[in-house]
XYZ file of C-alpha atoms in Angstrom:
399
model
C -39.742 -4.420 2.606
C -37.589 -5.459 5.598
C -37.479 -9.191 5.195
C -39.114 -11.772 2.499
C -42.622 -13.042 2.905
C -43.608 -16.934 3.792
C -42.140 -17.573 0.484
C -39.027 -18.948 -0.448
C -36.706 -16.785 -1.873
C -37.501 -15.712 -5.038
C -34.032 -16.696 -6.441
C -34.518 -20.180 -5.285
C -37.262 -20.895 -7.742
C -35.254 -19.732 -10.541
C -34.899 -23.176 -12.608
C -31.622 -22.463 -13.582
C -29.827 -20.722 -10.943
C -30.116 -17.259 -10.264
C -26.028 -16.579 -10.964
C -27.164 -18.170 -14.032
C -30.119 -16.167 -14.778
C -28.174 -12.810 -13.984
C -25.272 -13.609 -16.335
C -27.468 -14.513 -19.355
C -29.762 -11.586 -18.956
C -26.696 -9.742 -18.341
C -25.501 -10.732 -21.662
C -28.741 -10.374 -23.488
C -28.394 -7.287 -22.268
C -25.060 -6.298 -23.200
C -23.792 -7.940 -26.144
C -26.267 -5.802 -28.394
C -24.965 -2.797 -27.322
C -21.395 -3.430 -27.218
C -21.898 -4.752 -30.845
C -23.652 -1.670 -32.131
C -21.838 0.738 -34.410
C -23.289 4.001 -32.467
C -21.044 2.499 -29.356
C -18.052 4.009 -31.475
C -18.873 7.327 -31.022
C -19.247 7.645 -27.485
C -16.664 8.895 -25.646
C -14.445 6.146 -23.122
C -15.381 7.411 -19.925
C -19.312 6.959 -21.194
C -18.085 3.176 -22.279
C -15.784 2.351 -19.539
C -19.041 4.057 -17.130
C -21.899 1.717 -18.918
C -19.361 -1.803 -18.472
C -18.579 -0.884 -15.229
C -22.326 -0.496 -14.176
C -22.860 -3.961 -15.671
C -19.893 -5.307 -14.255
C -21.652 -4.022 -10.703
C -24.941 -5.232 -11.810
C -23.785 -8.815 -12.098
C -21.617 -7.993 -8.822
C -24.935 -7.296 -7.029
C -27.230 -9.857 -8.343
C -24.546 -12.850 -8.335
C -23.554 -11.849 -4.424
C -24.918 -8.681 -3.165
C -28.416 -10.980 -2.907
C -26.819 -13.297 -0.493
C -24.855 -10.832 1.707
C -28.226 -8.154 2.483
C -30.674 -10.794 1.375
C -29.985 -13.983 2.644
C -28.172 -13.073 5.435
C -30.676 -10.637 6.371
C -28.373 -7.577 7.024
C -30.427 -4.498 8.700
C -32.400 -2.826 5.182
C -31.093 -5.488 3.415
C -33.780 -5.887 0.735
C -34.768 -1.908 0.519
C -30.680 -1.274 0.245
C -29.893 -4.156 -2.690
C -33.123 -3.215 -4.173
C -32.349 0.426 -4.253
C -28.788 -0.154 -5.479
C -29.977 -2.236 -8.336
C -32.912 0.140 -9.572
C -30.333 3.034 -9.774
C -27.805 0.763 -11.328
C -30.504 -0.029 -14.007
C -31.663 3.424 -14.270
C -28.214 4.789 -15.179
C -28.043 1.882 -17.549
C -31.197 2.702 -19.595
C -29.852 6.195 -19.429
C -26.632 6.095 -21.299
C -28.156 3.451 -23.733
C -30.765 5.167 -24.679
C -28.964 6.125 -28.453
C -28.370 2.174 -28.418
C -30.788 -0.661 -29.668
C -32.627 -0.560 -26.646
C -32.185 -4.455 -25.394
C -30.740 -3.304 -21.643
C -34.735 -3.201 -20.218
C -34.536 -6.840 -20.125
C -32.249 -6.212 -17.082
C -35.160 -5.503 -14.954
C -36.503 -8.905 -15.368
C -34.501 -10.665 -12.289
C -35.235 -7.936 -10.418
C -38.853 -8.401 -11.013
C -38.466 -12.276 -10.052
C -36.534 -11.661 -6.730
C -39.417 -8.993 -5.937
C -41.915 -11.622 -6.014
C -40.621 -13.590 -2.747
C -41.408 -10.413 -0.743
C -44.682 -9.138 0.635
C -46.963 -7.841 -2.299
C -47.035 -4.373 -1.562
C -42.981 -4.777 -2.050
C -43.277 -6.106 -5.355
C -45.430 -3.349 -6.526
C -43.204 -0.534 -5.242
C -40.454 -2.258 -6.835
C -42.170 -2.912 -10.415
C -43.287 0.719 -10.226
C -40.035 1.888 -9.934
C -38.577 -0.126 -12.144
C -40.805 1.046 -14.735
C -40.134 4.683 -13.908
C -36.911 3.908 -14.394
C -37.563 2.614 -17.668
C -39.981 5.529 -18.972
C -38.364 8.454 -17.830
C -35.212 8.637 -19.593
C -37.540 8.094 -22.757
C -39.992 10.970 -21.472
C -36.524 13.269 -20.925
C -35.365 12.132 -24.654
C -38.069 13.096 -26.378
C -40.047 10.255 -27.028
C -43.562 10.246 -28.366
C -46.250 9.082 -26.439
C -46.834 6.322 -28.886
C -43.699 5.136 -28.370
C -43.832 5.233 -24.718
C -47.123 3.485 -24.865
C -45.451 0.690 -27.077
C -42.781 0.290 -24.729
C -44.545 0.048 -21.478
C -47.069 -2.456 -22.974
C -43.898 -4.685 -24.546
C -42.175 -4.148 -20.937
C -45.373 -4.162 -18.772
C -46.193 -8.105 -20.153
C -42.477 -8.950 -19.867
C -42.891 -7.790 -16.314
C -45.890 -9.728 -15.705
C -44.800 -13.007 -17.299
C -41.980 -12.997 -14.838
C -44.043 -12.300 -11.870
C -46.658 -14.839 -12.818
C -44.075 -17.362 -13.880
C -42.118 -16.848 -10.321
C -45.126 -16.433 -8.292
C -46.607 -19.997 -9.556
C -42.804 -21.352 -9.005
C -43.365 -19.856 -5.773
C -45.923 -21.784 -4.866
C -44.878 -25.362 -6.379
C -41.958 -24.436 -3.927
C -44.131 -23.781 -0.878
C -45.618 -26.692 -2.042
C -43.131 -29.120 -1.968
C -41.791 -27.650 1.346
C -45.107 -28.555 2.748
C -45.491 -31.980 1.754
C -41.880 -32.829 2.565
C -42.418 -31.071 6.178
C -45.589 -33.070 6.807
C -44.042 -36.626 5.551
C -41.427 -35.541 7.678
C -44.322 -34.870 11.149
C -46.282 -37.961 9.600
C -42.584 -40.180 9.974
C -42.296 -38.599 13.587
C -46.122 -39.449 14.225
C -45.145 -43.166 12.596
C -42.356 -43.425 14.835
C -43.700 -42.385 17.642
C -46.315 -44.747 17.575
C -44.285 -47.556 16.848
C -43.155 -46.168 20.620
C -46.162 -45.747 21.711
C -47.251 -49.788 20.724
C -44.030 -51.118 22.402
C -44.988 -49.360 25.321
C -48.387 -50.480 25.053
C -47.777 -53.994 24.310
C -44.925 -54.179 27.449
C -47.634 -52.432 29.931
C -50.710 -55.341 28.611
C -48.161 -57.984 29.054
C -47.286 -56.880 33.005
C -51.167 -56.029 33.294
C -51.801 -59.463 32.303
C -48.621 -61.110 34.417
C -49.885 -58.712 37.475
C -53.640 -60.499 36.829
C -52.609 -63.586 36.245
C -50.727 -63.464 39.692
C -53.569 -62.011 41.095
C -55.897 -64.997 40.052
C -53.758 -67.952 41.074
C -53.119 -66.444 44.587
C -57.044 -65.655 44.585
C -57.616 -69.051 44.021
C -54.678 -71.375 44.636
C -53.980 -69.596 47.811
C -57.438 -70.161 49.243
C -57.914 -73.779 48.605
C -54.522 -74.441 49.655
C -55.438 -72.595 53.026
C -58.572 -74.197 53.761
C -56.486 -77.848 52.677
C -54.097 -76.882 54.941
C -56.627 -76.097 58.111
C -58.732 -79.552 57.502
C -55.137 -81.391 57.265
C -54.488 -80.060 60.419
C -57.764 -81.053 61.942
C -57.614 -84.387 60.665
C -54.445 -85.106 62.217
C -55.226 -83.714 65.430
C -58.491 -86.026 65.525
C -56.859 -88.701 63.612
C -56.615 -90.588 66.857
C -59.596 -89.084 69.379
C -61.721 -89.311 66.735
C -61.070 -90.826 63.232
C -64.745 -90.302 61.606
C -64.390 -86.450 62.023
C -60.547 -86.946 60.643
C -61.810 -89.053 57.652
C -64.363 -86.278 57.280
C -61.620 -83.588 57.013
C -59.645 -85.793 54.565
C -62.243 -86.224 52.233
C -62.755 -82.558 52.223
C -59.088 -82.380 51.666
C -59.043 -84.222 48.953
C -61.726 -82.309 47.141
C -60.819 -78.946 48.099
C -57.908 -80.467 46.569
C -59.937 -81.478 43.201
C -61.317 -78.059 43.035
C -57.968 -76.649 43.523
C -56.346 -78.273 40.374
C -59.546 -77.373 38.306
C -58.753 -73.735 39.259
C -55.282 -74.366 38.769
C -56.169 -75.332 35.189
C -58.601 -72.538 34.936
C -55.864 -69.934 35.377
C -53.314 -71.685 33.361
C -55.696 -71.448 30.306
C -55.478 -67.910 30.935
C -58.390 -67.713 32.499
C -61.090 -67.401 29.847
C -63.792 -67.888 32.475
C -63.942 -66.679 35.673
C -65.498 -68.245 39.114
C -68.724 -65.618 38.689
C -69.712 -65.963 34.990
C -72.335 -69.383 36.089
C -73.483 -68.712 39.353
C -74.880 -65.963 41.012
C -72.626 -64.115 43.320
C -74.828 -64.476 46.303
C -74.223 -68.016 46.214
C -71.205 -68.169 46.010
C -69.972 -65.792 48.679
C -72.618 -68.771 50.731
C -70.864 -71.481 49.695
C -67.191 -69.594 50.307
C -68.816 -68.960 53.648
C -70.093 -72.744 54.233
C -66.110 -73.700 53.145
C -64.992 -71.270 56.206
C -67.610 -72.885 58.576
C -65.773 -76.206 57.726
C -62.688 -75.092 59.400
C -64.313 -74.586 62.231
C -64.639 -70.786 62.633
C -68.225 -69.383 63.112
C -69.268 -67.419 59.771
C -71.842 -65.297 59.347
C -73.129 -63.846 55.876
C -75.584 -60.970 55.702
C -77.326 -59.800 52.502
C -78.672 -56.137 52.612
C -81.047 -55.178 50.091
C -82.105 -56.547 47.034
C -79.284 -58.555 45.036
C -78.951 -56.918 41.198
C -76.852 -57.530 37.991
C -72.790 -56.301 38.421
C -70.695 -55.941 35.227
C -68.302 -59.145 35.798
C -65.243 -57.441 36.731
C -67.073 -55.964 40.010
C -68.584 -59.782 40.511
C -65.170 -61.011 40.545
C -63.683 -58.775 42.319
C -65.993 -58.901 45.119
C -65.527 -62.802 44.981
C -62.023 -62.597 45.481
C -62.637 -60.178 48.252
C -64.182 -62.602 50.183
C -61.645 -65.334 49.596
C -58.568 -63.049 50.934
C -60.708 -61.735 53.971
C -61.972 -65.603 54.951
C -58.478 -67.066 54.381
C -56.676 -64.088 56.186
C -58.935 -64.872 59.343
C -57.892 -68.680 58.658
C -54.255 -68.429 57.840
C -53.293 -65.582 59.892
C -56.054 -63.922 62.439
C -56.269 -66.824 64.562
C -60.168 -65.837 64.667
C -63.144 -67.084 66.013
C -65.725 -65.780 63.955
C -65.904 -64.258 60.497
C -68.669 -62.123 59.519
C -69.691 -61.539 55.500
C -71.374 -58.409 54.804
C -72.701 -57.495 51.349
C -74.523 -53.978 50.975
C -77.304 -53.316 47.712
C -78.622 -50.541 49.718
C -77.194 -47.970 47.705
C -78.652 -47.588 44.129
C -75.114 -47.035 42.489
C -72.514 -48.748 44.820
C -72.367 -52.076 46.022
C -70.271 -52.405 49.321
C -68.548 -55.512 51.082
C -67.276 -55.702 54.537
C -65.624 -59.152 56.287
C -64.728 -58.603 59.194
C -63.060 -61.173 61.874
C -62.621 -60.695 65.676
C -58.777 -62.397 64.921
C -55.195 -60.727 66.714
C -55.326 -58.108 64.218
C -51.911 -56.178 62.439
C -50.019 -53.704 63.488
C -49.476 -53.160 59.329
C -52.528 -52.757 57.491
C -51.207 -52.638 54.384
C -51.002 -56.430 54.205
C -49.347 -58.694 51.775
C -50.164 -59.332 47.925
C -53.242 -60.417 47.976
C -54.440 -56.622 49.174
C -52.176 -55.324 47.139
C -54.307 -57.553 44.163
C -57.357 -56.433 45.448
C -56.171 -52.519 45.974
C -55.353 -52.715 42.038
C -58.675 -54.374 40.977
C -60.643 -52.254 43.455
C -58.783 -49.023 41.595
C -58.981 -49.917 37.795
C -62.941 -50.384 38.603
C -63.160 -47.015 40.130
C -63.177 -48.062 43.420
C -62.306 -48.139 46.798
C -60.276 -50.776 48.878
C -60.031 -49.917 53.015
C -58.200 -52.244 56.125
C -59.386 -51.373 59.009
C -56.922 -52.955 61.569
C -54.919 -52.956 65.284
C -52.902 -55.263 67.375
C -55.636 -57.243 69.230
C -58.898 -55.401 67.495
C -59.408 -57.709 64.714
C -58.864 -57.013 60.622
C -62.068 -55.188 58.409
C -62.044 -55.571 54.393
C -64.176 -52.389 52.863
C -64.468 -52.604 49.539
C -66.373 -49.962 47.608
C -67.206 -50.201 43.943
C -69.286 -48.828 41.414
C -72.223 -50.611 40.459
């Protein structure tokens, strides 16, 4: 009995207190004696012995349970446990010519027995109720009487253990459901965290997206404006049908531009790829490249099938930042389109332009938008570049 069980202290469930408890059984105890005529014939070492034990019996119960007990001195329990069983024992001993009321000092000790391991509380009840039959069996007392007393102090016994142990457990109780309100406030709070966090990363997923999108599409047209701008004023005078030709395409690339414009603004609840096939439109970005006067070529390998939109649009936008990279910044001559079915669970793209090339592959942010698509699809984005050796787009995704 080296240390209490998962219990709470047996004292603890004690409604009133256990100082309490220990001063009114001590009393109950007590005052009968003290008041009872054969007291005056006992000698005044015998009375000044049996107040004194008392006196040490409250001593123990109202603080020797918090120094070994509670502060769990080395043999703590066996030590105040011992101490009070032989305090009781002498008790019942020298008031055994008295009306017997001093058994009900057992009582707390029965209680406080019931926070410990149960093979504890046995070993103390058992003791306690040697303590309490053999001074009778020394005395002289009849078996009858013996049996009387153990069954009156046996139930007393047991009422006190049941009583504690079922306090006990409303305790244990309690502790529990205050512990988990207290883990299920942690949990609430920490997922009032967790939702900030989660609402702060979907609002810079959706910025970095958005971003993506209008440089996707914005950038592109305003490229391809920019190139046919350039042609028409460098023809405006040689030869003004061809520079009329590239304004009007101007001016609807420009059209096209502000409907995309609008497109993303609205948060882009549709994207390029939902109404058309893919095919065709990687043709008719391809068509838009030949317009600027660089030779494109677009190859189709295998047999086109269904891709979950995200891949679609990814693989559009591909093609956008590899054709307007060869217009914008290559200074190429040709551009060729490359899109691979031949694998049954990847589709692959390649564009490819025979431009100045980059000493820095890692590019600017529309790679860095592609890179991020390519990755939250499960995918693969590769540059394949050199001063003077042209720039590859691989992308790789599932599909």
């Amino acid at each position: 009995m080296s240390k209490p069980s998962s219990h709470a202290a047996a004292a603890d469930a004690l409604p009133l207190g256990v100082d309490l408890v220990f001063i009114l059984v001590a009393l109950a105890g007590y005052v009968p004696s003290l008041l009872a005529p054969e007291l005056r014939t006992w000698p005044w070492w015998r009375i000044g012995l049996f107040i004194g034990l008392g006196a040490l019996y409250l001593a123990m119960g109202l603080r020797g349970w918090d120094w070994l007990v509670e502060e769990k001195r080395p043999f703590g329990p066996f030590i105040y446990f011992t101490v009070q069983i032989a305090i009781i024992t002498l008790i019942l001993w020298l008031s055994l010519d008295l009306p017997n009321a001093t058994w009900i000092l057992m009582m707390p000790i029965v209680g406080q027995s019931a926070g410990f391991p149960r093979l504890g509380t046995v070993l103390v009840v058992l003791t306690l109720l040697a303590s309490f039959l053999i001074p009778l069996f020394l005395a002289g007392a009849s078996w009858t009487t013996m049996t009387n007393a153990l069954i009156g102090v046996g139930t007393a016994m047991l009422f006190v253990l049941i009583f504690t142990f079922v306090t006990l457990r409303e305790s244990d109780a309690r502790e529990e459901i205050e512990r988990l309100a207290g883990e299920l406030q942690a949990a609430n709070q920490q997922l009032r965290h967790y939702a900030v966090q989660a609402e702060e990363l979907a609002t810079t997923k959706e910025r970095n997206r958005l971003a993506r999108e209008i440089h996707d599409s914005l950038g592109h047209y305003l490229t391809v404006v920019n190139v046919q701008l350039g042609a028409a004023q460098a023809l405006l005078t040689a030869d003004p049908d061809r520079a009329r030709d590239a304004l009007q395409k101007s001016q609807q690339l420009t059209q096209d531009g502000l409907a995309e414009v609008r497109r993303s603004v609205a948060a882009l609840r549709e994207s390029p790829v939902d109404s058309r096939p893919l095919d065709d439109l990687i043709a008719e970005l391809v068509t838009e490249n030949r317009a600027s006067g660089i030779v494109t070529e677009f190859a189709l390998l295998g047999a086109s099938r269904s891709l979950p939109p995200q891949t679609r649009l990814t693989l559009f936008r591909a093609v956008q930042e590899g054709l307007t990279n060869a217009r914008k910044h290559a200074r190429a001559s040709r551009v060729d389109v490359t899109l691979d079915y031949r694998q049954p669970r990847q589709v692959r793209l390649a564009v490819a332009d025979n431009g100045a090339g980059s000493a820095d592959p890692s590019g600017g942010f529309g790679l860095l938008g592609l890179k991020e698509r390519a990755s939250l699809l499960g995918g693969e984005l590769t540059v394949e570049t050199a001063v003077g050796s042209g720039f590859t787009l691989r992308l790789h995704l599932p599909g």
